[in-house]
Coordinates of C-alpha atoms in Angstrom, one line a residue:
M1 CA -32.7 7.1 23.6
S2 CA -30.7 6.8 26.6
D3 CA -30.1 4.4 29.1
A4 CA -32.8 3.6 31.7
G5 CA -31.2 6.2 34.7
L6 CA -32.1 8.7 32.0
G7 CA -35.8 8.0 31.6
P8 CA -37.0 10.6 33.6
V9 CA -34.6 13.2 32.5
V10 CA -35.4 12.6 28.8
E11 CA -39.3 12.3 29.8
G12 CA -39.3 16.4 29.5
A13 CA -37.0 16.8 26.8
L14 CA -39.1 17.8 23.8
A15 CA -42.1 19.5 25.7
G16 CA -39.7 21.1 28.0
D17 CA -41.4 20.0 31.1
P18 CA -39.9 20.0 34.4
V19 CA -37.8 16.8 35.1
R20 CA -36.8 14.8 38.2
P21 CA -32.9 14.3 37.8
S22 CA -31.2 11.9 39.8
E23 CA -28.5 13.0 42.2
G24 CA -25.6 14.9 40.9
Y25 CA -27.0 14.4 37.3
E26 CA -28.9 18.3 37.4
P27 CA -26.5 19.8 35.0
L28 CA -27.1 17.0 32.6
S29 CA -30.9 17.0 33.1
D30 CA -30.5 20.7 32.5
D31 CA -28.6 20.3 29.2
I32 CA -31.0 17.5 27.8
R33 CA -34.0 19.6 28.6
L34 CA -32.8 22.5 26.7
L35 CA -31.3 20.7 23.9
G36 CA -35.1 19.0 23.8
T37 CA -36.7 22.2 23.9
M38 CA -34.6 23.5 21.0
L39 CA -35.3 20.6 19.0
G40 CA -39.1 20.9 19.8
D41 CA -38.9 24.7 18.5
A42 CA -37.0 23.6 15.5
I43 CA -39.9 20.9 14.7
R44 CA -42.4 23.5 15.3
Q45 CA -40.9 26.2 12.8
S46 CA -40.1 23.7 10.2
E47 CA -42.9 21.0 10.2
G48 CA -45.8 22.8 12.4
D49 CA -47.4 22.4 15.4
H50 CA -49.5 19.2 14.1
A51 CA -46.0 17.2 13.7
F52 CA -44.6 18.6 17.0
R53 CA -47.6 17.2 18.8
L54 CA -47.4 14.0 17.2
V55 CA -43.7 13.3 18.2
E56 CA -44.6 14.2 21.6
T57 CA -47.4 11.7 21.6
V58 CA -45.2 8.9 20.4
R59 CA -42.4 9.9 22.8
R60 CA -44.5 10.2 25.8
L61 CA -45.9 6.7 24.8
A62 CA -42.4 5.3 24.6
V63 CA -41.4 6.8 27.9
D64 CA -44.6 5.7 29.8
G65 CA -44.2 2.1 28.3
R66 CA -40.8 1.8 29.3
A67 CA -41.4 3.1 32.7
A68 CA -44.1 0.5 33.1
G69 CA -41.9 -2.1 31.8
A70 CA -44.3 -2.8 28.6
P71 CA -43.3 -1.7 25.4
P72 CA -46.3 0.2 23.8
V73 CA -46.1 -1.0 20.2
D74 CA -49.9 -1.4 19.6
D75 CA -50.6 2.3 21.1
I76 CA -47.7 3.9 19.1
R77 CA -48.8 1.9 16.1
A78 CA -52.3 3.2 16.5
A79 CA -51.0 6.9 16.9
L80 CA -49.0 6.7 13.6
A81 CA -51.8 4.5 11.9
D82 CA -53.6 7.5 10.2
Q83 CA -51.0 10.0 10.0
P84 CA -49.4 10.6 6.3
L85 CA -45.9 9.3 5.7
S86 CA -44.3 12.6 6.0
H87 CA -45.4 13.0 9.3
Q88 CA -44.2 9.5 10.5
L89 CA -40.9 10.4 9.0
V90 CA -40.6 13.6 11.2
V91 CA -41.3 11.3 14.1
L92 CA -38.6 8.8 13.0
R93 CA -36.4 11.8 12.4
A94 CA -37.0 13.6 15.7
L95 CA -36.4 10.5 17.5
D96 CA -33.2 10.0 15.9
W97 CA -32.0 13.4 16.6
L98 CA -32.9 13.5 20.2
S99 CA -31.0 10.4 20.6
L100 CA -27.9 12.1 19.0
L101 CA -28.3 15.2 21.3
V102 CA -28.9 13.3 24.6
N103 CA -25.8 11.3 23.9
T104 CA -23.9 14.3 23.3
A105 CA -24.9 15.7 26.6
E106 CA -24.1 12.7 28.4
D107 CA -20.5 13.1 26.7
V108 CA -20.0 16.6 27.8
H109 CA -21.5 15.7 31.3
L110 CA -18.9 13.0 31.7
E111 CA -16.1 15.2 31.3
R112 CA -17.7 17.7 33.6
R113 CA -18.2 15.4 36.5
S114 CA -14.4 14.1 35.8
R115 CA -13.1 17.6 36.2
F116 CA -15.2 18.1 39.2
H117 CA -14.2 15.1 40.9
R118 CA -10.6 15.8 40.2
S119 CA -11.0 19.2 41.5
A120 CA -12.8 18.2 44.7
G121 CA -10.1 15.9 45.6
R122 CA -12.5 12.9 45.9
G123 CA -10.0 10.4 44.8
A124 CA -9.8 8.0 42.0
R125 CA -12.7 7.8 39.9
P126 CA -13.4 3.8 38.8
G127 CA -12.4 3.3 35.2
T128 CA -9.2 5.7 35.1
F129 CA -5.7 4.9 34.9
E130 CA -5.4 6.3 38.8
A131 CA -8.1 3.9 39.9
V132 CA -6.7 1.0 38.5
L133 CA -3.1 1.5 39.4
D134 CA -4.2 2.5 42.9
R135 CA -6.0 -0.9 43.1
L136 CA -2.8 -2.9 41.9
A137 CA -0.6 -1.2 44.4
A138 CA -3.3 -1.8 47.3
H139 CA -3.1 -5.5 46.2
G140 CA 0.8 -5.3 46.7
A141 CA 2.1 -4.8 43.0
T142 CA 5.6 -3.0 43.1
S143 CA 7.1 -0.6 40.9
D144 CA 8.6 -3.3 38.9
D145 CA 5.3 -4.8 38.5
L146 CA 3.8 -1.9 37.3
V147 CA 6.6 -1.5 34.7
R148 CA 6.1 -5.0 33.5
A149 CA 2.6 -4.5 33.0
V150 CA 2.5 -1.6 31.3
D151 CA 5.3 -3.0 29.1
R152 CA 2.9 -5.8 28.0
L153 CA -0.4 -3.6 27.8
R154 CA -1.6 -3.4 23.8
V155 CA -4.8 -2.0 23.1
S156 CA -5.7 -1.6 19.6
P157 CA -8.9 0.3 18.8
V158 CA -10.0 -0.5 15.3
I159 CA -12.0 1.6 12.7
T160 CA -14.4 -0.2 10.5
A161 CA -16.7 0.9 7.9
H162 CA -20.0 0.8 10.2
P163 CA -19.8 4.3 11.9
T164 CA -18.8 6.2 8.9
E165 CA -22.2 4.8 7.3
V166 CA -24.0 6.9 9.6
R167 CA -22.2 9.7 11.0
R168 CA -21.6 12.3 8.2
K169 CA -18.8 14.8 8.6
T170 CA -21.2 17.6 8.4
I171 CA -23.3 16.2 11.4
L172 CA -20.1 15.5 13.7
E173 CA -19.2 18.9 13.1
V174 CA -22.5 20.4 14.4
L175 CA -22.6 18.0 17.4
H176 CA -18.8 19.0 17.9
R177 CA -20.3 22.7 18.0
I178 CA -22.8 21.9 20.2
S179 CA -20.5 20.1 23.0
D180 CA -18.2 23.2 23.0
L181 CA -21.4 25.5 23.6
L182 CA -22.5 23.2 26.4
I183 CA -19.2 23.4 28.1
E184 CA -19.0 27.3 27.5
R185 CA -22.6 27.6 29.0
T186 CA -21.8 25.6 32.0
R187 CA -18.8 28.4 32.9
T188 CA -21.3 31.2 32.8
A189 CA -23.9 32.2 35.7
P190 CA -27.7 31.8 35.1
D191 CA -28.1 35.5 35.0
D192 CA -24.9 36.1 32.9
P193 CA -26.1 37.8 29.7
E194 CA -23.3 35.8 27.6
R195 CA -25.5 32.8 28.7
A196 CA -28.5 33.7 26.4
T197 CA -25.9 34.3 23.6
I198 CA -24.8 31.0 23.9
E199 CA -28.3 29.5 24.1
D200 CA -29.0 31.3 20.8
R201 CA -26.1 29.6 19.2
L202 CA -27.1 26.4 20.5
G203 CA -30.5 26.9 19.0
V204 CA -29.0 27.5 15.8
C205 CA -27.2 24.3 15.8
V206 CA -30.1 22.3 16.6
L207 CA -32.3 23.9 13.9
T208 CA -29.3 23.2 11.5
L209 CA -29.4 19.7 12.6
W210 CA -32.8 19.5 11.8
Q211 CA -32.7 20.6 8.5
T212 CA -29.8 18.4 7.7
A213 CA -30.2 15.1 6.2
L214 CA -28.9 12.3 8.5
L215 CA -28.0 10.0 5.8
R216 CA -26.5 10.5 2.3
L217 CA -28.4 9.9 -0.7
S218 CA -25.9 7.6 -1.9
K219 CA -24.1 4.7 -0.4
L220 CA -20.5 5.7 0.7
R221 CA -17.8 4.1 -1.7
V222 CA -14.6 2.3 -0.2
R223 CA -12.6 5.6 -0.9
D224 CA -15.2 7.7 0.6
E225 CA -15.1 5.5 3.9
I226 CA -11.5 5.6 4.0
N227 CA -11.4 9.6 4.0
E228 CA -14.0 9.7 6.4
A229 CA -12.5 7.5 8.9
L230 CA -9.4 9.3 8.6
R231 CA -11.0 12.8 9.6
Y232 CA -11.5 11.0 13.2
Y233 CA -7.8 11.5 13.4
D234 CA -7.9 15.4 13.2
A235 CA -11.2 15.7 14.9
S236 CA -10.0 13.9 18.1
L237 CA -7.6 11.0 17.8
F238 CA -4.2 13.1 17.4
E239 CA -5.0 14.7 20.6
T240 CA -6.5 12.0 22.7
V241 CA -4.4 9.1 22.0
P242 CA -1.0 10.6 23.0
A243 CA -2.6 12.6 26.1
L244 CA -4.0 8.8 27.4
M245 CA -0.5 7.8 27.1
H246 CA 0.7 10.8 29.0
E247 CA -1.9 10.3 31.9
L248 CA -0.7 6.6 32.2
E249 CA 2.7 7.6 32.7
R250 CA 2.2 10.2 35.1
R251 CA 0.0 7.9 37.2
A252 CA 2.5 5.2 36.9
A253 CA 5.1 7.7 38.2
E254 CA 3.0 8.5 41.2
H255 CA 3.7 4.7 42.4
G256 CA 7.3 5.0 41.5
A257 CA 7.4 3.7 38.1
T258 CA 9.0 5.1 35.1
V259 CA 7.1 3.7 32.1
D260 CA 7.1 4.2 28.4
A261 CA 3.6 3.9 27.2
T262 CA 3.7 4.9 23.6
H263 CA 3.5 1.4 22.7
S264 CA 0.6 0.7 24.6
I265 CA -2.0 2.0 22.1
R266 CA -1.9 1.3 18.5
M267 CA -4.8 2.3 16.2
G268 CA -5.9 -0.1 13.5
S269 CA -8.4 -0.2 10.5
W270 CA -10.4 -2.5 8.4
I271 CA -11.4 0.0 5.8
G272 CA -9.5 -0.8 2.6
G273 CA -8.4 -4.0 3.5
D274 CA -11.4 -6.0 4.2
R275 CA -12.5 -7.8 0.9
D276 CA -14.6 -10.4 2.6
G277 CA -17.7 -10.0 0.8
N278 CA -16.6 -6.9 -0.7
P279 CA -15.6 -6.6 -4.3
F280 CA -14.9 -3.2 -4.4
V281 CA -11.9 -3.4 -1.9
T282 CA -9.2 -3.9 -4.9
A283 CA -5.4 -3.7 -5.3
D284 CA -5.9 0.2 -6.1
V285 CA -8.1 0.6 -3.2
L286 CA -5.5 -0.9 -0.8
T287 CA -2.8 1.3 -2.2
M288 CA -4.8 4.2 -2.1
A289 CA -6.0 3.4 1.7
T290 CA -2.2 3.0 2.8
R291 CA -1.2 6.4 1.0
R292 CA -3.8 8.4 2.6
Q293 CA -2.8 6.6 5.9
I294 CA 0.9 7.9 5.3
T295 CA -0.2 11.2 4.0
T296 CA -2.4 12.0 7.2
A297 CA 0.4 10.8 9.6
L298 CA 3.0 12.9 7.7
E299 CA 0.7 15.9 7.4
R300 CA 0.3 16.0 11.1
H301 CA 3.7 15.6 11.8
L302 CA 5.1 18.1 9.7
A303 CA 2.6 20.9 10.9
E304 CA 3.9 20.2 14.1
L305 CA 7.3 20.5 13.6
F306 CA 6.7 23.7 11.6
R307 CA 4.9 24.8 14.7
L308 CA 7.5 24.3 17.0
S309 CA 9.9 25.9 14.3
R310 CA 8.2 29.2 14.9
S311 CA 7.4 28.7 18.9
L312 CA 10.7 27.4 20.2
S313 CA 12.3 31.0 20.1
M314 CA 14.9 30.9 22.6
T315 CA 18.0 32.9 22.1
E316 CA 21.8 31.8 22.8
R317 CA 22.0 35.2 24.3
L318 CA 20.0 34.3 27.2
V319 CA 19.9 30.6 27.4
T320 CA 22.9 27.8 26.7
P321 CA 21.5 24.7 24.8
T322 CA 23.3 21.4 25.0
P323 CA 26.1 20.7 22.5
A324 CA 23.8 17.9 20.8
L325 CA 21.3 20.7 20.3
S326 CA 23.6 23.2 18.8
A327 CA 25.1 20.5 16.5
L328 CA 21.6 20.0 15.1
A329 CA 21.1 23.5 14.5
E330 CA 24.5 23.6 12.9
A331 CA 23.4 20.5 10.9
S332 CA 20.1 22.2 9.9
G333 CA 21.6 24.2 6.5
D334 CA 19.2 27.4 8.1
D335 CA 22.0 30.3 7.8
S336 CA 19.4 33.1 7.9
P337 CA 20.9 35.9 9.9
F338 CA 17.4 36.4 11.4
R339 CA 17.8 33.3 13.6
A340 CA 21.6 33.0 14.0
D341 CA 21.2 33.2 17.6
E342 CA 18.0 31.0 17.7
P343 CA 19.2 27.4 18.0
Y344 CA 16.0 25.8 18.3
R345 CA 14.2 27.4 15.4
R346 CA 17.3 26.4 13.4
A347 CA 17.4 22.7 14.6
L348 CA 13.6 22.5 13.7
R349 CA 13.7 23.7 10.6
G350 CA 16.2 21.1 9.7
M351 CA 14.1 18.4 11.2
H352 CA 11.1 19.5 9.3
A353 CA 13.2 19.5 5.9
R354 CA 14.4 16.0 6.9
L355 CA 10.7 14.8 7.5
H356 CA 9.7 16.6 4.0
A357 CA 12.1 14.8 2.2
L358 CA 11.2 11.5 3.8
A359 CA 7.4 12.1 3.2
A360 CA 8.4 12.9 -0.6
H361 CA 10.1 9.6 -0.6
L362 CA 7.3 7.6 0.9
L363 CA 4.7 9.3 -1.2
D364 CA 6.7 9.2 -4.4
A365 CA 5.6 12.7 -4.8
G366 CA 7.7 15.9 -5.8
S367 CA 8.4 18.3 -3.1
A368 CA 5.6 20.7 -3.8
D369 CA 3.1 17.7 -3.5
V370 CA 4.0 16.8 0.0
P371 CA 1.2 18.3 2.4
G372 CA 2.0 21.3 4.5
P373 CA 4.8 24.2 4.3
A374 CA 7.7 23.9 2.0
P375 CA 10.9 23.4 4.0
A376 CA 13.2 26.6 4.6
V377 CA 16.4 24.2 3.8
E378 CA 17.2 21.3 1.8
R379 CA 18.0 18.5 4.0
P380 CA 18.6 14.6 3.2
A381 CA 15.6 12.4 4.3
Y382 CA 15.5 10.6 7.8
R383 CA 15.7 7.1 7.1
G384 CA 12.7 6.5 9.5
V385 CA 10.6 8.0 12.3
D386 CA 13.4 6.7 14.9
E387 CA 15.8 9.0 13.8
L388 CA 13.1 12.0 14.2
L389 CA 12.3 10.7 17.9
D390 CA 16.0 10.7 18.6
D391 CA 16.3 14.3 17.5
L392 CA 13.1 15.4 19.4
D393 CA 14.5 13.8 22.5
V394 CA 17.8 16.3 21.9
V395 CA 15.3 19.2 21.8
A396 CA 13.3 18.3 24.7
A397 CA 16.6 17.2 26.9
S398 CA 18.2 20.6 25.8
L399 CA 15.1 22.7 26.9
R400 CA 15.3 21.1 30.3
T401 CA 19.1 21.9 30.9
H402 CA 18.0 25.5 30.9
G403 CA 15.0 25.9 33.1
A404 CA 12.5 25.4 30.2
D405 CA 11.0 22.0 31.6
G406 CA 7.5 23.4 31.4
I407 CA 8.0 24.1 27.7
A408 CA 9.5 20.8 26.9
A409 CA 6.4 19.2 28.5
A410 CA 3.8 21.0 27.0
E411 CA 5.2 21.9 23.6
V412 CA 7.8 18.9 22.4
D413 CA 6.8 15.8 24.5
P414 CA 3.3 15.7 23.0
V415 CA 4.9 15.9 19.4
R416 CA 7.1 12.9 20.4
R417 CA 4.4 10.9 21.6
S418 CA 2.6 11.7 18.4
V419 CA 5.2 10.7 16.1
A420 CA 6.1 7.7 18.5
V421 CA 2.2 6.3 18.3
F422 CA 1.3 7.1 14.8
G423 CA 4.8 6.9 12.9
V424 CA 4.6 7.1 9.2
H425 CA 1.8 4.6 8.9
L426 CA -0.9 6.2 11.2
C427 CA -2.6 2.7 11.9
G428 CA -2.3 -0.8 11.1
L429 CA -4.5 -1.7 8.3
D430 CA -5.6 -5.3 8.5
L431 CA -6.1 -7.5 5.4
R432 CA -8.9 -10.1 5.5
Q433 CA -10.6 -12.4 3.0
N434 CA -12.6 -15.4 3.0
S435 CA -11.0 -18.8 3.5
A436 CA -13.2 -20.2 0.5
V437 CA -11.8 -17.6 -1.7
H438 CA -8.1 -18.4 -0.5
E439 CA -8.5 -22.0 -1.3
R440 CA -9.7 -21.4 -4.9
V441 CA -6.9 -19.0 -5.5
V442 CA -4.2 -21.5 -4.4
S443 CA -6.0 -24.3 -6.4
D444 CA -5.5 -21.8 -9.4
L445 CA -2.0 -21.5 -8.9
L446 CA -1.0 -25.1 -8.2
R447 CA -3.0 -26.1 -11.4
Q448 CA -1.2 -23.6 -13.5
A449 CA 2.3 -24.6 -12.0
G450 CA 1.9 -28.1 -12.8
V451 CA 1.6 -29.4 -9.1
T452 CA -2.0 -30.8 -9.0
D453 CA -5.1 -30.1 -10.8
R454 CA -7.2 -31.4 -8.0
Y455 CA -6.4 -29.4 -5.0
L456 CA -10.0 -28.8 -4.1
D457 CA -10.7 -32.8 -4.0
L458 CA -8.0 -33.4 -1.4
D459 CA -9.0 -34.2 2.1
E460 CA -7.3 -32.0 4.8
S461 CA -4.5 -34.0 5.5
E462 CA -3.5 -33.9 1.9
R463 CA -3.8 -30.4 1.7
V464 CA -1.7 -30.2 4.8
E465 CA 0.9 -32.1 3.5
L466 CA 0.9 -30.5 -0.1
L467 CA 1.2 -26.9 1.4
T468 CA 3.8 -28.0 3.9
R469 CA 5.8 -29.0 0.8
E470 CA 5.1 -25.7 -0.6
L471 CA 6.3 -23.6 2.4
Q472 CA 9.6 -25.5 2.1
V473 CA 10.3 -24.5 -1.4
P474 CA 11.9 -21.0 -1.9
R475 CA 10.6 -20.7 -5.5
P476 CA 7.2 -18.6 -6.5
L477 CA 4.2 -20.8 -8.0
R478 CA 3.3 -18.1 -10.4
H479 CA 5.0 -17.6 -13.8
H480 CA 4.3 -15.4 -16.4
A481 CA 2.9 -17.8 -19.3
A482 CA 0.0 -18.8 -16.8
V483 CA -3.5 -17.2 -17.4
Y484 CA -5.2 -17.1 -14.1
G485 CA -8.8 -16.6 -13.5
E486 CA -10.4 -13.0 -12.7
E487 CA -10.6 -14.0 -9.0
T488 CA -7.0 -15.1 -8.8
T489 CA -6.0 -12.4 -10.6
K490 CA -7.5 -9.7 -8.3
E491 CA -6.5 -11.3 -5.0
L492 CA -2.9 -11.6 -6.1
A493 CA -2.9 -7.9 -7.2
V494 CA -3.8 -7.2 -3.7
F495 CA -1.1 -9.2 -2.1
D496 CA 1.3 -7.6 -4.6
A497 CA -0.1 -4.4 -3.5
A498 CA 0.4 -5.3 0.2
A499 CA 4.0 -6.2 -0.3
R500 CA 4.9 -3.1 -1.8
A501 CA 3.5 -1.0 1.3
V502 CA 5.4 -3.3 3.5
A503 CA 8.7 -2.6 1.7
R504 CA 7.6 1.0 1.4
V505 CA 6.6 1.7 5.1
G506 CA 7.4 -1.4 7.2
R507 CA 5.5 -4.0 8.7
A508 CA 3.5 -1.7 11.0
I509 CA 1.3 -0.7 7.9
L510 CA -0.3 -4.0 7.5
P511 CA 0.3 -6.1 10.7
H512 CA -2.5 -8.7 10.3
Y513 CA -4.1 -10.7 7.8
V514 CA -7.2 -12.3 9.0
I515 CA -9.1 -15.4 7.6
S516 CA -12.7 -15.3 7.9
M517 CA -14.6 -18.5 8.2
A518 CA -11.3 -20.4 9.4
H519 CA -12.1 -24.1 9.7
D520 CA -8.9 -26.2 9.4
V521 CA -5.1 -25.9 9.8
S522 CA -4.9 -25.8 5.5
D523 CA -6.9 -22.5 5.9
V524 CA -4.2 -20.8 7.4
L525 CA -1.3 -22.5 5.8
E526 CA -3.1 -21.6 2.3
V527 CA -2.5 -17.9 3.6
A528 CA 1.4 -18.5 4.4
V529 CA 1.7 -19.9 0.7
L530 CA 0.0 -16.8 -0.7
L531 CA 2.3 -14.5 1.4
Q532 CA 5.3 -16.5 0.2
E533 CA 4.3 -15.5 -3.3
V534 CA 4.8 -12.1 -2.7
G535 CA 7.8 -12.4 -0.3
L536 CA 5.6 -11.2 3.0
A537 CA 6.9 -14.7 3.9
T538 CA 9.9 -16.8 3.3
A539 CA 10.2 -20.6 2.9
A540 CA 11.7 -23.0 5.4
T541 CA 15.1 -24.4 4.2
S542 CA 17.9 -26.6 5.6
T543 CA 19.8 -23.4 6.5
S544 CA 16.9 -21.0 7.8
D545 CA 13.4 -21.1 9.4
A546 CA 10.3 -19.7 7.5
T547 CA 9.4 -16.3 8.5
S548 CA 6.7 -13.8 8.1
Q549 CA 5.9 -10.2 7.7
L550 CA 2.2 -10.3 8.9
D551 CA 0.3 -12.2 11.7
I552 CA -1.9 -14.8 10.3
V553 CA -5.1 -14.6 12.3
P554 CA -7.6 -17.1 11.7
L555 CA -11.3 -16.0 12.6
F556 CA -13.4 -18.8 13.8
E557 CA -17.1 -18.3 13.5
T558 CA -19.5 -21.1 13.3
I559 CA -20.4 -23.1 16.3
G560 CA -18.3 -26.1 15.1
D561 CA -15.3 -24.2 14.2
L562 CA -15.5 -22.6 17.8
A563 CA -15.6 -25.8 19.4
G564 CA -12.8 -27.1 17.4
A565 CA -10.5 -24.1 17.8
A566 CA -8.4 -25.3 20.4
D567 CA -7.6 -28.6 18.5
T568 CA -6.8 -26.5 15.2
L569 CA -4.7 -24.1 17.0
A570 CA -2.7 -27.0 18.9
A571 CA -2.3 -28.8 15.2
L572 CA -1.1 -25.5 14.0
L573 CA 1.4 -24.5 16.7
D574 CA 2.8 -28.3 16.4
H575 CA 3.4 -28.0 12.7
P576 CA 7.0 -27.1 12.2
V577 CA 7.0 -24.7 9.5
Y578 CA 4.1 -22.9 10.8
R579 CA 5.7 -22.8 14.2
S580 CA 8.6 -20.9 12.7
L581 CA 6.3 -18.5 11.1
V582 CA 4.7 -17.5 14.6
D583 CA 8.4 -17.4 16.3
S584 CA 9.5 -15.0 13.7
R585 CA 6.6 -12.5 15.0
G586 CA 7.7 -12.8 18.4
G587 CA 6.2 -16.1 19.3
R588 CA 2.2 -14.9 19.6
Q589 CA -0.5 -16.5 17.7
E590 CA -3.5 -14.0 17.4
V591 CA -6.9 -15.6 17.3
M592 CA -10.4 -13.8 16.4
I593 CA -13.8 -15.4 17.5
G594 CA -17.0 -14.3 16.0
Y595 CA -20.2 -15.8 15.2
S596 CA -22.3 -16.4 12.0

């Protein structure tokens, strides 16, 4: 239900008993006791006193057993043995909800302690950017060292399907309301009448959770998983990720280092690209995933530009914008007499129209099908987000010339960071498939092309030799007269869909190709051959080196493969053609390790 340090706090959670909080955790213990009491009330109201007493019995046995260091499995089994299944399910649900409520209270408390720590001036807290940079400086790091460190920093949180199978959107929304109410309650005095109102609203939220199914009746489809994952962006990521980067830049500046941290975090996803063991991830699903990512990113950026076009109401009668900003306003096409003296609004309306046109192009949609408000004017599309970033820089720089630094920092800079981080692709969607599938597909291609009909019988050295030859021939293996197997057809369709996505948006949309159960050099070269088939890699010729649009990432999982990974990588990097593929991607070879 919680970590060991919270045992005494959770002990009285359902029954509302007095608790013994650790020093500094009094507000947390109060929140947990309150939520636990409300959960107990919800159980009493919905299930009756007998069910509540059963939950309390099992919970106390668990807490006491943990305190004694001996899991009370037999005691809990005996307590539940004669109970009907419906009551046993109530116990399971109660402990599930208690765990989620405790975790929510802990999240609120962490933020509360961070605020207190900052306001009390107690110095940097462990785990913060401030603490890390202070420690580096204490060990002699100069501002130049910090600039180089941030420039090399790459963090890529990757969303997989697993969390979306547990947390429903409905539950996330209620837990978010509970978090907000706990924060609001903290800001009221115990005798404030408003606190009673807040607690009533908390009780309604907890009762709502109790009478809501934790899991769906049916398993999520891949399409549902994609949509569920993308909701996290609106829920928190659009705000949190750029804010983290701003915090890093601000703390680095305190040490004399001017850094650009917008490249430091890049979101990733496997949902819609991970085909290993999931036959439902098809070419259509991949196309849908990339399209939804693009839509989500552009919808956010368009909404922010539209908001800026309304909020930046500065008039030329009171301020003097830069010539660059005035040029943006003149080029906007907005000739409304109502905004004739409002250059920022005019400039932003033109920028919104240009991004709207880019969205229509990327989504292959009519203007009316692009999410968000329609543009006020017609303008040619941006060629990419770099042009939008340049225009946002013009807006921010102009504001700072007439004393509006605070407006630039609060209104424009966060939008610029968001555009720089999420681009038009939102996140990098990794492709993944098992090495055994690749070798069968390559075997089918080679057989149909008349190269060999015994690829699967070749030993490792023979496979590497054959694949190397193919990577030096700039012609496809596929031909229109071939009749491929179902597996080959489906896999090639995915590669084709990947090529279309990269051609439309750029390589950031599909940065990695992960090979599950990678064993040998040939497993990696097979993927290079398949990428070459669809133009995502080019052959090594007498006049040019091989190139790749994606990083090919072997995933070593078995004990034997992990033990031999160093030798496999050494052989790969010594392979001239493959080394040129790596060099075309910046000279870095990514590797994944796991277990199976």
